Amino acid sequence: MQQDLIAQARTWLAEDPDPETRDELAKLIDTEDFDALAARFAGTLQFGTAGLRGELGAGPMRMNRSVVIRAAAGLAAYLNAKGQTGGLVVIGYDARYKSADFARDTAAVMTGAGLRAAVLPRPLPTPVLAYAIRHLGAVAGVEVTASHNPPRDNGYKVYLGDGSQIVPPADGEIADAIAAVGPLAGVDRPESGWEILGDEVLDAYLARTDAVLDTAGSPRTAQVVYTAMHGVGTSVLTAAFARAGFPTPVLVAEQAEPDPAFPTVAFPNPEEPGAMDLAFATARRANPDIVIANDPDADRCAVAVPDATADGGWRMLRGDEVGALLAAHLVARGATGVFAESIVSSSLLGRIAEKAGNGYQETLTGFKWIARVDGLRYGYEEALGYCVDPDGVRDKDGITAALLVAELASVLKEQGRTLLDLLDDIAVEHGLHATDQLSVRVEDLSVIADAMRRLRDTPPTALAGLAVTSAEDLSEGTAQLPPTDGLRYHLDGARVIVRPSGTEPKLKCYLEVVVPVGSADELPAARAKGAELLAGIKRDLSAAAGI
C-alpha cells in the first residue's frame, strides 16, 4: 500500500509544472511521510456547482497548477463539445497565493484548445468578472478565488455565457470532461496568444454601478468607514463612490491593501468573530453613519451601524436585516419585478414583495440559482450576498450593494433617521422576523454526515417548546425545488433549515422566529421573546443533532 502511494506520488511529481509544489512533494516522498501523502492522494478535489475550492499544496486533493490545468482542459473540452470553439473565455482572479498563476495557466489552456482567452488586467472583484462575461459576449468565464476562505485556500469558479455560475447538468458534464483529461504533457499550453484586458472593462463596470442608484436623484451624504478585509475591493469601491458623488470612505488602513496572508483576521469573513474589530475601532475614531465591509473578492457586503447597546458602540447587521432594508428601499423607489432569495434566508422578503405587489421566489442556496430566476429584480441570501442590478451582474455584488446601502443611509439621514429606525418600521409592518444561525466547523466531515443521519432517523417533534408542524427532507426535492442535502422544519411561529455547507467543512442550521408586533411600543418585548425562542431552538436542535 505504501509503495503504491509512493508510486502515485512519483507519477504526479513527474508532470507537476510548479517548482514549489514539486519541492513539497519531493520532500514528502524522500521523508516517507505517508500520512501527508495519503491526505494529498486520497482522491481528487471534486468539481461541482461551486467549481473547485481547497487547500493549496501538491497532489490531486489540493489546489495547485496541475489541478487547475486539468480543470481548464476539461472546461475547454466541454465548451468545444458544445460548439463554442473560437469563443471567448474571460478570466479574473483575486490576490490570493497562486491566483495569478492559475489565471495564466487557464488562459494558456484555453488558447491551446482553440478558444480565445482574455484575462482581467489585475486582481479585481469577482463581480467585475461576472459583468465582463456578458459585456464582452463571452461563452464562459473563470474566477480564481476562494472568497472568504482561510489564507491557505484557493478556488476556481466557473460561469457560462449567461454570466451566471454553473448549475447541473453543466457541472457534472464539466467534471466528466476533467476526469477524461490524460497526462498533462498532452494538454497544449502555448506561451502566448491570449489578451490581457485594459481598464476598459472595469470602466464599463464602474459606469454600470450608477444604474443601481435613483435616477431621479437622491442624497449622497452618508459618511462610511470601509474595509476590504485585505482583499481586492478598495480601489473599485472608492472609485464607485467617487463616481456617485458620495463622501470619500474612511478606509480601515490595516486592511485596505490586498494581502494573501490576511494578517489581521483569523478568517477573512466579516461574519467571523473579531473580523470587524479594526473596522469598529476606526469607526469610533471617525464617527461615520455606517461601516461597510467587503469580503476578499468583494462579492459580499457587510453593514454595521451605531448602537449604544452593543459592545464598543457598533453592531453588525445580519444578512437578513440588510436584505430586508434593501428590499424596502427598492420598493420605496418603485422597483418592480421578482424578488428572490435562497431557502435559508428570512421569509420576511416574501412579505415585503407580496405587499408591494411584486413577484417572489425561493431557490436553493447559492447565487447560481438566484441569478436564474425569471424576471429577477432583486435577490439576496443571508450570507451577505446581494444582487441589486441583475441586468448588469447576475451574481452577488458587494460593490453595487454597498452603493445602495449608502444611498439608503443618506435618504434616512436627511430625514433624521437611521437604518435601525427603518428596521423598526419593517418589524411593525410585517412582524418581527428574528434570525440566527447554529454553525459548527469540523475537522472530520463524518461529524456532519452523522448529524444529518441522526436528524433523519429521529426528527425532532418540538424545539423550544414550539411544535414541529411539518418536516421536509430536501434531498427528495419539492414541487418548487430540485433535490439538495438538507432538512426543513416548520414550527408554530418558526422555521429551521439544516444543511452541510457547500464551500466549507461546516454544518449550518438556519433559524427564524416570527413574532407579531402591534406597535413600536411592543418591539422591545418582541425582540426579547424572539431572542429567547432562538436560544431555545439552538439548544434543542444541538441536542437532537448530537452536536
PDB file of C-alpha atoms in Angstrom, residues 169-424:
ATOM      1  CA  PRO A 169     -26.160  19.352 -15.590  1.00  0.00           C
ATOM      2  CA  ALA A 170     -23.272  21.559 -16.762  1.00  0.00           C
ATOM      3  CA  ASP A 171     -21.238  20.969 -13.596  1.00  0.00           C
ATOM      4  CA  GLY A 172     -21.438  17.199 -13.992  1.00  0.00           C
ATOM      5  CA  GLU A 173     -20.579  17.342 -17.687  1.00  0.00           C
ATOM      6  CA  ILE A 174     -17.550  19.547 -16.983  1.00  0.00           C
ATOM      7  CA  ALA A 175     -16.491  17.208 -14.160  1.00  0.00           C
ATOM      8  CA  ASP A 176     -16.670  14.268 -16.579  1.00  0.00           C
ATOM      9  CA  ALA A 177     -14.570  16.176 -19.097  1.00  0.00           C
ATOM     10  CA  ILE A 178     -11.980  16.951 -16.403  1.00  0.00           C
ATOM     11  CA  ALA A 179     -11.826  13.272 -15.426  1.00  0.00           C
ATOM     12  CA  ALA A 180     -11.177  12.375 -19.073  1.00  0.00           C
ATOM     13  CA  VAL A 181      -8.091  14.611 -19.333  1.00  0.00           C
ATOM     14  CA  GLY A 182      -4.983  12.470 -19.889  1.00  0.00           C
ATOM     15  CA  PRO A 183      -1.367  13.251 -18.992  1.00  0.00           C
ATOM     16  CA  LEU A 184      -0.606  16.962 -18.731  1.00  0.00           C
ATOM     17  CA  ALA A 185       2.004  16.579 -21.470  1.00  0.00           C
ATOM     18  CA  GLY A 186      -0.944  16.205 -23.844  1.00  0.00           C
ATOM     19  CA  VAL A 187      -2.531  19.497 -22.791  1.00  0.00           C
ATOM     20  CA  ASP A 188      -1.375  22.207 -25.189  1.00  0.00           C
ATOM     21  CA  ARG A 189      -0.259  25.297 -23.246  1.00  0.00           C
ATOM     22  CA  PRO A 190       1.277  27.910 -25.526  1.00  0.00           C
ATOM     23  CA  GLU A 191       3.413  30.686 -24.041  1.00  0.00           C
ATOM     24  CA  SER A 192       1.275  33.453 -25.524  1.00  0.00           C
ATOM     25  CA  GLY A 193      -1.788  34.107 -27.646  1.00  0.00           C
ATOM     26  CA  TRP A 194      -4.281  35.420 -25.125  1.00  0.00           C
ATOM     27  CA  GLU A 195      -5.269  39.008 -24.401  1.00  0.00           C
ATOM     28  CA  ILE A 196      -4.580  40.958 -21.230  1.00  0.00           C
ATOM     29  CA  LEU A 197      -7.503  43.341 -20.984  1.00  0.00           C
ATOM     30  CA  GLY A 198      -7.053  47.016 -20.203  1.00  0.00           C
ATOM     31  CA  ASP A 199      -9.176  49.102 -17.891  1.00  0.00           C
ATOM     32  CA  GLU A 200     -11.989  49.458 -20.430  1.00  0.00           C
ATOM     33  CA  VAL A 201     -13.994  46.592 -18.901  1.00  0.00           C
ATOM     34  CA  LEU A 202     -13.507  47.938 -15.382  1.00  0.00           C
ATOM     35  CA  ASP A 203     -14.532  51.408 -16.577  1.00  0.00           C
ATOM     36  CA  ALA A 204     -17.667  49.933 -18.147  1.00  0.00           C
ATOM     37  CA  TYR A 205     -18.473  48.098 -14.917  1.00  0.00           C
ATOM     38  CA  LEU A 206     -17.997  51.286 -12.897  1.00  0.00           C
ATOM     39  CA  ALA A 207     -20.229  53.209 -15.299  1.00  0.00           C
ATOM     40  CA  ARG A 208     -22.848  50.500 -14.795  1.00  0.00           C
ATOM     41  CA  THR A 209     -22.708  50.813 -10.996  1.00  0.00           C
ATOM     42  CA  ASP A 210     -24.528  54.138 -11.291  1.00  0.00           C
ATOM     43  CA  ALA A 211     -27.559  52.206 -12.514  1.00  0.00           C
ATOM     44  CA  VAL A 212     -28.359  50.939  -9.023  1.00  0.00           C
ATOM     45  CA  LEU A 213     -28.932  54.442  -7.682  1.00  0.00           C
ATOM     46  CA  ASP A 214     -32.090  56.516  -8.000  1.00  0.00           C
ATOM     47  CA  THR A 215     -32.000  58.100 -11.449  1.00  0.00           C
ATOM     48  CA  ALA A 216     -34.267  60.898 -10.210  1.00  0.00           C
ATOM     49  CA  GLY A 217     -31.508  61.983  -7.879  1.00  0.00           C
ATOM     50  CA  SER A 218     -31.012  61.030  -4.263  1.00  0.00           C
ATOM     51  CA  PRO A 219     -28.982  62.389  -1.366  1.00  0.00           C
ATOM     52  CA  ARG A 220     -25.363  61.205  -1.270  1.00  0.00           C
ATOM     53  CA  THR A 221     -24.378  62.353   2.216  1.00  0.00           C
ATOM     54  CA  ALA A 222     -23.706  59.176   4.212  1.00  0.00           C
ATOM     55  CA  GLN A 223     -20.269  59.004   5.801  1.00  0.00           C
ATOM     56  CA  VAL A 224     -18.819  55.495   5.532  1.00  0.00           C
ATOM     57  CA  VAL A 225     -15.933  53.609   7.115  1.00  0.00           C
ATOM     58  CA  TYR A 226     -14.869  50.847   4.717  1.00  0.00           C
ATOM     59  CA  THR A 227     -12.735  47.724   4.955  1.00  0.00           C
ATOM     60  CA  ALA A 228     -11.703  45.466   2.095  1.00  0.00           C
ATOM     61  CA  MET A 229     -10.643  42.763   4.580  1.00  0.00           C
ATOM     62  CA  HIS A 230      -7.187  42.520   2.902  1.00  0.00           C
ATOM     63  CA  GLY A 231      -8.937  41.804  -0.397  1.00  0.00           C
ATOM     64  CA  VAL A 232      -9.364  43.483  -3.774  1.00  0.00           C
ATOM     65  CA  GLY A 233     -12.301  45.802  -3.087  1.00  0.00           C
ATOM     66  CA  THR A 234     -10.706  49.107  -2.078  1.00  0.00           C
ATOM     67  CA  SER A 235      -9.829  50.656  -5.437  1.00  0.00           C
ATOM     68  CA  VAL A 236     -13.081  49.641  -7.125  1.00  0.00           C
ATOM     69  CA  LEU A 237     -15.381  50.623  -4.267  1.00  0.00           C
ATOM     70  CA  THR A 238     -13.735  54.004  -3.738  1.00  0.00           C
ATOM     71  CA  ALA A 239     -13.929  54.681  -7.489  1.00  0.00           C
ATOM     72  CA  ALA A 240     -17.623  53.756  -7.500  1.00  0.00           C
ATOM     73  CA  PHE A 241     -18.315  56.018  -4.521  1.00  0.00           C
ATOM     74  CA  ALA A 242     -16.457  58.896  -6.174  1.00  0.00           C
ATOM     75  CA  ARG A 243     -18.426  58.494  -9.417  1.00  0.00           C
ATOM     76  CA  ALA A 244     -21.691  58.501  -7.488  1.00  0.00           C
ATOM     77  CA  GLY A 245     -20.800  61.619  -5.516  1.00  0.00           C
ATOM     78  CA  PHE A 246     -20.630  60.099  -2.040  1.00  0.00           C
ATOM     79  CA  PRO A 247     -18.104  61.352   0.512  1.00  0.00           C
ATOM     80  CA  THR A 248     -14.776  59.534   0.257  1.00  0.00           C
ATOM     81  CA  PRO A 249     -14.972  56.486   2.548  1.00  0.00           C
ATOM     82  CA  VAL A 250     -12.633  56.375   5.529  1.00  0.00           C
ATOM     83  CA  LEU A 251     -10.512  53.274   4.966  1.00  0.00           C
ATOM     84  CA  VAL A 252      -9.503  50.765   7.607  1.00  0.00           C
ATOM     85  CA  ALA A 253      -5.842  51.322   6.827  1.00  0.00           C
ATOM     86  CA  GLU A 254      -4.564  47.994   8.184  1.00  0.00           C
ATOM     87  CA  GLN A 255      -6.885  46.061   5.831  1.00  0.00           C
ATOM     88  CA  ALA A 256      -7.091  48.343   2.782  1.00  0.00           C
ATOM     89  CA  GLU A 257      -4.472  46.726   0.543  1.00  0.00           C
ATOM     90  CA  PRO A 258      -4.545  43.159  -0.800  1.00  0.00           C
ATOM     91  CA  ASP A 259      -2.559  40.722   1.348  1.00  0.00           C
ATOM     92  CA  PRO A 260      -2.927  36.967   0.811  1.00  0.00           C
ATOM     93  CA  ALA A 261      -1.762  36.284   4.378  1.00  0.00           C
ATOM     94  CA  PHE A 262      -4.798  38.157   5.813  1.00  0.00           C
ATOM     95  CA  PRO A 263      -2.622  39.071   8.816  1.00  0.00           C
ATOM     96  CA  THR A 264      -5.177  40.906  10.970  1.00  0.00           C
ATOM     97  CA  VAL A 265      -8.012  38.355  10.910  1.00  0.00           C
ATOM     98  CA  ALA A 266      -8.380  34.695  11.842  1.00  0.00           C
ATOM     99  CA  PHE A 267     -10.834  34.230   8.960  1.00  0.00           C
ATOM    100  CA  PRO A 268     -11.231  36.938   6.272  1.00  0.00           C
ATOM    101  CA  ASN A 269     -15.019  36.897   6.565  1.00  0.00           C
ATOM    102  CA  PRO A 270     -16.947  39.827   8.071  1.00  0.00           C
ATOM    103  CA  GLU A 271     -19.280  37.339   9.771  1.00  0.00           C
ATOM    104  CA  GLU A 272     -16.487  35.703  11.780  1.00  0.00           C
ATOM    105  CA  PRO A 273     -15.815  36.794  15.378  1.00  0.00           C
ATOM    106  CA  GLY A 274     -13.183  39.531  15.557  1.00  0.00           C
ATOM    107  CA  ALA A 275     -13.030  40.169  11.812  1.00  0.00           C
ATOM    108  CA  MET A 276     -14.658  43.606  12.198  1.00  0.00           C
ATOM    109  CA  ASP A 277     -12.687  44.739  15.272  1.00  0.00           C
ATOM    110  CA  LEU A 278     -10.377  47.062  13.335  1.00  0.00           C
ATOM    111  CA  ALA A 279     -13.313  48.483  11.381  1.00  0.00           C
ATOM    112  CA  PHE A 280     -15.137  49.264  14.602  1.00  0.00           C
ATOM    113  CA  ALA A 281     -12.015  50.843  16.102  1.00  0.00           C
ATOM    114  CA  THR A 282     -11.749  53.066  13.023  1.00  0.00           C
ATOM    115  CA  ALA A 283     -15.453  53.914  13.296  1.00  0.00           C
ATOM    116  CA  ARG A 284     -15.074  55.001  16.900  1.00  0.00           C
ATOM    117  CA  ARG A 285     -12.439  57.499  15.735  1.00  0.00           C
ATOM    118  CA  ALA A 286     -14.178  58.654  12.546  1.00  0.00           C
ATOM    119  CA  ASN A 287     -17.799  58.642  13.777  1.00  0.00           C
ATOM    120  CA  PRO A 288     -19.374  57.658  10.406  1.00  0.00           C
ATOM    121  CA  ASP A 289     -23.031  56.926   9.711  1.00  0.00           C
ATOM    122  CA  ILE A 290     -22.329  53.296   8.790  1.00  0.00           C
ATOM    123  CA  VAL A 291     -19.495  50.787   8.370  1.00  0.00           C
ATOM    124  CA  ILE A 292     -19.295  48.747   5.171  1.00  0.00           C
ATOM    125  CA  ALA A 293     -17.095  45.693   4.660  1.00  0.00           C
ATOM    126  CA  ASN A 294     -16.468  43.518   1.637  1.00  0.00           C
ATOM    127  CA  ASP A 295     -15.073  40.016   1.777  1.00  0.00           C
ATOM    128  CA  PRO A 296     -11.725  39.452  -0.007  1.00  0.00           C
ATOM    129  CA  ASP A 297     -13.177  39.071  -3.523  1.00  0.00           C
ATOM    130  CA  ALA A 298     -15.757  41.825  -2.862  1.00  0.00           C
ATOM    131  CA  ASP A 299     -18.848  39.925  -3.890  1.00  0.00           C
ATOM    132  CA  ARG A 300     -20.318  40.100  -0.358  1.00  0.00           C
ATOM    133  CA  CYS A 301     -21.258  43.206   1.577  1.00  0.00           C
ATOM    134  CA  ALA A 302     -21.488  43.558   5.361  1.00  0.00           C
ATOM    135  CA  VAL A 303     -23.023  46.559   7.125  1.00  0.00           C
ATOM    136  CA  ALA A 304     -22.633  47.783  10.704  1.00  0.00           C
ATOM    137  CA  VAL A 305     -24.490  50.584  12.465  1.00  0.00           C
ATOM    138  CA  PRO A 306     -24.015  52.691  15.592  1.00  0.00           C
ATOM    139  CA  ASP A 307     -25.773  51.003  18.513  1.00  0.00           C
ATOM    140  CA  ALA A 308     -25.368  52.309  22.048  1.00  0.00           C
ATOM    141  CA  THR A 309     -26.453  48.941  23.466  1.00  0.00           C
ATOM    142  CA  ALA A 310     -23.700  46.991  21.637  1.00  0.00           C
ATOM    143  CA  ASP A 311     -20.208  46.352  22.960  1.00  0.00           C
ATOM    144  CA  GLY A 312     -17.998  49.108  21.573  1.00  0.00           C
ATOM    145  CA  GLY A 313     -20.977  51.059  20.269  1.00  0.00           C
ATOM    146  CA  TRP A 314     -21.264  49.301  16.885  1.00  0.00           C
ATOM    147  CA  ARG A 315     -23.335  46.353  15.740  1.00  0.00           C
ATOM    148  CA  MET A 316     -23.104  44.208  12.634  1.00  0.00           C
ATOM    149  CA  LEU A 317     -26.432  43.855  10.895  1.00  0.00           C
ATOM    150  CA  ARG A 318     -27.391  40.319   9.988  1.00  0.00           C
ATOM    151  CA  GLY A 319     -27.516  39.495   6.306  1.00  0.00           C
ATOM    152  CA  ASP A 320     -31.276  39.090   6.600  1.00  0.00           C
ATOM    153  CA  GLU A 321     -31.585  42.592   8.067  1.00  0.00           C
ATOM    154  CA  VAL A 322     -29.639  44.134   5.193  1.00  0.00           C
ATOM    155  CA  GLY A 323     -31.666  42.018   2.774  1.00  0.00           C
ATOM    156  CA  ALA A 324     -34.909  43.443   4.145  1.00  0.00           C
ATOM    157  CA  LEU A 325     -33.572  47.023   4.233  1.00  0.00           C
ATOM    158  CA  LEU A 326     -32.528  46.908   0.583  1.00  0.00           C
ATOM    159  CA  ALA A 327     -35.846  45.346  -0.409  1.00  0.00           C
ATOM    160  CA  ALA A 328     -37.776  48.070   1.432  1.00  0.00           C
ATOM    161  CA  HIS A 329     -35.605  50.751  -0.198  1.00  0.00           C
ATOM    162  CA  LEU A 330     -36.169  49.339  -3.674  1.00  0.00           C
ATOM    163  CA  VAL A 331     -39.924  49.108  -3.049  1.00  0.00           C
ATOM    164  CA  ALA A 332     -39.963  52.730  -1.865  1.00  0.00           C
ATOM    165  CA  ARG A 333     -38.239  53.669  -5.132  1.00  0.00           C
ATOM    166  CA  GLY A 334     -40.936  51.853  -7.109  1.00  0.00           C
ATOM    167  CA  ALA A 335     -38.906  48.829  -8.195  1.00  0.00           C
ATOM    168  CA  THR A 336     -40.955  46.121  -9.898  1.00  0.00           C
ATOM    169  CA  GLY A 337     -40.155  42.534 -10.779  1.00  0.00           C
ATOM    170  CA  VAL A 338     -39.400  39.355  -8.905  1.00  0.00           C
ATOM    171  CA  PHE A 339     -37.724  39.419  -5.510  1.00  0.00           C
ATOM    172  CA  ALA A 340     -35.851  36.168  -4.872  1.00  0.00           C
ATOM    173  CA  GLU A 341     -33.859  34.596  -2.065  1.00  0.00           C
ATOM    174  CA  SER A 342     -32.429  31.266  -1.034  1.00  0.00           C
ATOM    175  CA  ILE A 343     -34.445  28.993   1.223  1.00  0.00           C
ATOM    176  CA  VAL A 344     -32.120  29.671   4.169  1.00  0.00           C
ATOM    177  CA  SER A 345     -32.862  33.396   4.106  1.00  0.00           C
ATOM    178  CA  SER A 346     -35.612  35.175   6.037  1.00  0.00           C
ATOM    179  CA  SER A 347     -39.220  34.738   4.937  1.00  0.00           C
ATOM    180  CA  LEU A 348     -39.594  38.491   5.515  1.00  0.00           C
ATOM    181  CA  LEU A 349     -38.617  39.170   1.895  1.00  0.00           C
ATOM    182  CA  GLY A 350     -41.721  37.318   0.725  1.00  0.00           C
ATOM    183  CA  ARG A 351     -43.942  39.508   2.873  1.00  0.00           C
ATOM    184  CA  ILE A 352     -42.306  42.703   1.612  1.00  0.00           C
ATOM    185  CA  ALA A 353     -42.621  41.591  -2.012  1.00  0.00           C
ATOM    186  CA  GLU A 354     -46.233  40.464  -1.616  1.00  0.00           C
ATOM    187  CA  LYS A 355     -47.368  43.729  -0.025  1.00  0.00           C
ATOM    188  CA  ALA A 356     -45.662  45.678  -2.826  1.00  0.00           C
ATOM    189  CA  GLY A 357     -47.353  43.557  -5.494  1.00  0.00           C
ATOM    190  CA  ASN A 358     -44.053  42.109  -6.684  1.00  0.00           C
ATOM    191  CA  GLY A 359     -43.310  38.501  -7.506  1.00  0.00           C
ATOM    192  CA  TYR A 360     -41.401  36.340  -5.052  1.00  0.00           C
ATOM    193  CA  GLN A 361     -39.440  33.125  -5.440  1.00  0.00           C
ATOM    194  CA  GLU A 362     -37.372  30.860  -3.191  1.00  0.00           C
ATOM    195  CA  THR A 363     -34.390  28.980  -4.607  1.00  0.00           C
ATOM    196  CA  LEU A 364     -31.762  26.572  -3.395  1.00  0.00           C
ATOM    197  CA  THR A 365     -28.765  28.093  -1.630  1.00  0.00           C
ATOM    198  CA  GLY A 366     -26.355  29.977  -3.851  1.00  0.00           C
ATOM    199  CA  PHE A 367     -26.490  32.755  -6.405  1.00  0.00           C
ATOM    200  CA  LYS A 368     -26.132  30.234  -9.186  1.00  0.00           C
ATOM    201  CA  TRP A 369     -29.840  29.611  -8.518  1.00  0.00           C
ATOM    202  CA  ILE A 370     -30.999  33.094  -7.510  1.00  0.00           C
ATOM    203  CA  ALA A 371     -29.486  34.660 -10.643  1.00  0.00           C
ATOM    204  CA  ARG A 372     -31.528  32.361 -12.883  1.00  0.00           C
ATOM    205  CA  VAL A 373     -34.943  33.445 -11.597  1.00  0.00           C
ATOM    206  CA  ASP A 374     -37.072  34.760 -14.463  1.00  0.00           C
ATOM    207  CA  GLY A 375     -37.826  38.460 -14.180  1.00  0.00           C
ATOM    208  CA  LEU A 376     -35.387  38.919 -11.287  1.00  0.00           C
ATOM    209  CA  ARG A 377     -35.237  42.463  -9.933  1.00  0.00           C
ATOM    210  CA  TYR A 378     -33.549  41.814  -6.595  1.00  0.00           C
ATOM    211  CA  GLY A 379     -32.039  38.766  -4.985  1.00  0.00           C
ATOM    212  CA  TYR A 380     -30.238  38.113  -1.743  1.00  0.00           C
ATOM    213  CA  GLU A 381     -29.150  35.448   0.670  1.00  0.00           C
ATOM    214  CA  GLU A 382     -28.372  35.703   4.348  1.00  0.00           C
ATOM    215  CA  ALA A 383     -24.628  35.111   3.901  1.00  0.00           C
ATOM    216  CA  LEU A 384     -24.169  38.791   2.982  1.00  0.00           C
ATOM    217  CA  GLY A 385     -24.838  38.333  -0.737  1.00  0.00           C
ATOM    218  CA  TYR A 386     -26.985  40.827  -2.667  1.00  0.00           C
ATOM    219  CA  CYS A 387     -27.809  41.136  -6.357  1.00  0.00           C
ATOM    220  CA  VAL A 388     -29.172  44.643  -6.839  1.00  0.00           C
ATOM    221  CA  ASP A 389     -28.502  45.034 -10.585  1.00  0.00           C
ATOM    222  CA  PRO A 390     -29.274  41.695 -12.234  1.00  0.00           C
ATOM    223  CA  ASP A 391     -29.174  43.232 -15.713  1.00  0.00           C
ATOM    224  CA  GLY A 392     -25.533  44.153 -15.090  1.00  0.00           C
ATOM    225  CA  VAL A 393     -24.209  41.401 -12.816  1.00  0.00           C
ATOM    226  CA  ARG A 394     -26.117  38.139 -12.491  1.00  0.00           C
ATOM    227  CA  ASP A 395     -24.369  37.265  -9.260  1.00  0.00           C
ATOM    228  CA  LYS A 396     -23.894  38.751  -5.833  1.00  0.00           C
ATOM    229  CA  ASP A 397     -22.049  42.046  -5.975  1.00  0.00           C
ATOM    230  CA  GLY A 398     -20.579  43.687  -2.885  1.00  0.00           C
ATOM    231  CA  ILE A 399     -19.748  46.940  -4.690  1.00  0.00           C
ATOM    232  CA  THR A 400     -23.207  47.822  -6.011  1.00  0.00           C
ATOM    233  CA  ALA A 401     -24.797  46.577  -2.790  1.00  0.00           C
ATOM    234  CA  ALA A 402     -22.554  48.985  -0.862  1.00  0.00           C
ATOM    235  CA  LEU A 403     -23.673  51.852  -3.089  1.00  0.00           C
ATOM    236  CA  LEU A 404     -27.337  51.049  -2.497  1.00  0.00           C
ATOM    237  CA  VAL A 405     -26.801  50.795   1.265  1.00  0.00           C
ATOM    238  CA  ALA A 406     -25.049  54.170   1.229  1.00  0.00           C
ATOM    239  CA  GLU A 407     -27.925  55.686  -0.732  1.00  0.00           C
ATOM    240  CA  LEU A 408     -30.470  54.323   1.756  1.00  0.00           C
ATOM    241  CA  ALA A 409     -28.422  55.599   4.696  1.00  0.00           C
ATOM    242  CA  SER A 410     -28.264  59.012   3.014  1.00  0.00           C
ATOM    243  CA  VAL A 411     -32.034  59.137   2.445  1.00  0.00           C
ATOM    244  CA  LEU A 412     -32.666  58.249   6.082  1.00  0.00           C
ATOM    245  CA  LYS A 413     -30.009  60.706   7.284  1.00  0.00           C
ATOM    246  CA  GLU A 414     -31.796  63.537   5.502  1.00  0.00           C
ATOM    247  CA  GLN A 415     -34.941  62.518   7.412  1.00  0.00           C
ATOM    248  CA  GLY A 416     -33.088  62.437  10.721  1.00  0.00           C
ATOM    249  CA  ARG A 417     -33.454  58.662  10.818  1.00  0.00           C
ATOM    250  CA  THR A 418     -31.185  55.590  10.706  1.00  0.00           C
ATOM    251  CA  LEU A 419     -31.146  52.061   9.349  1.00  0.00           C
ATOM    252  CA  LEU A 420     -32.258  50.829  12.782  1.00  0.00           C
ATOM    253  CA  ASP A 421     -35.310  53.106  12.614  1.00  0.00           C
ATOM    254  CA  LEU A 422     -36.276  51.584   9.270  1.00  0.00           C
ATOM    255  CA  LEU A 423     -35.815  48.073  10.664  1.00  0.00           C
ATOM    256  CA  ASP A 424     -38.276  49.014  13.424  1.00  0.00           C
TER     257      ASP A 424
END
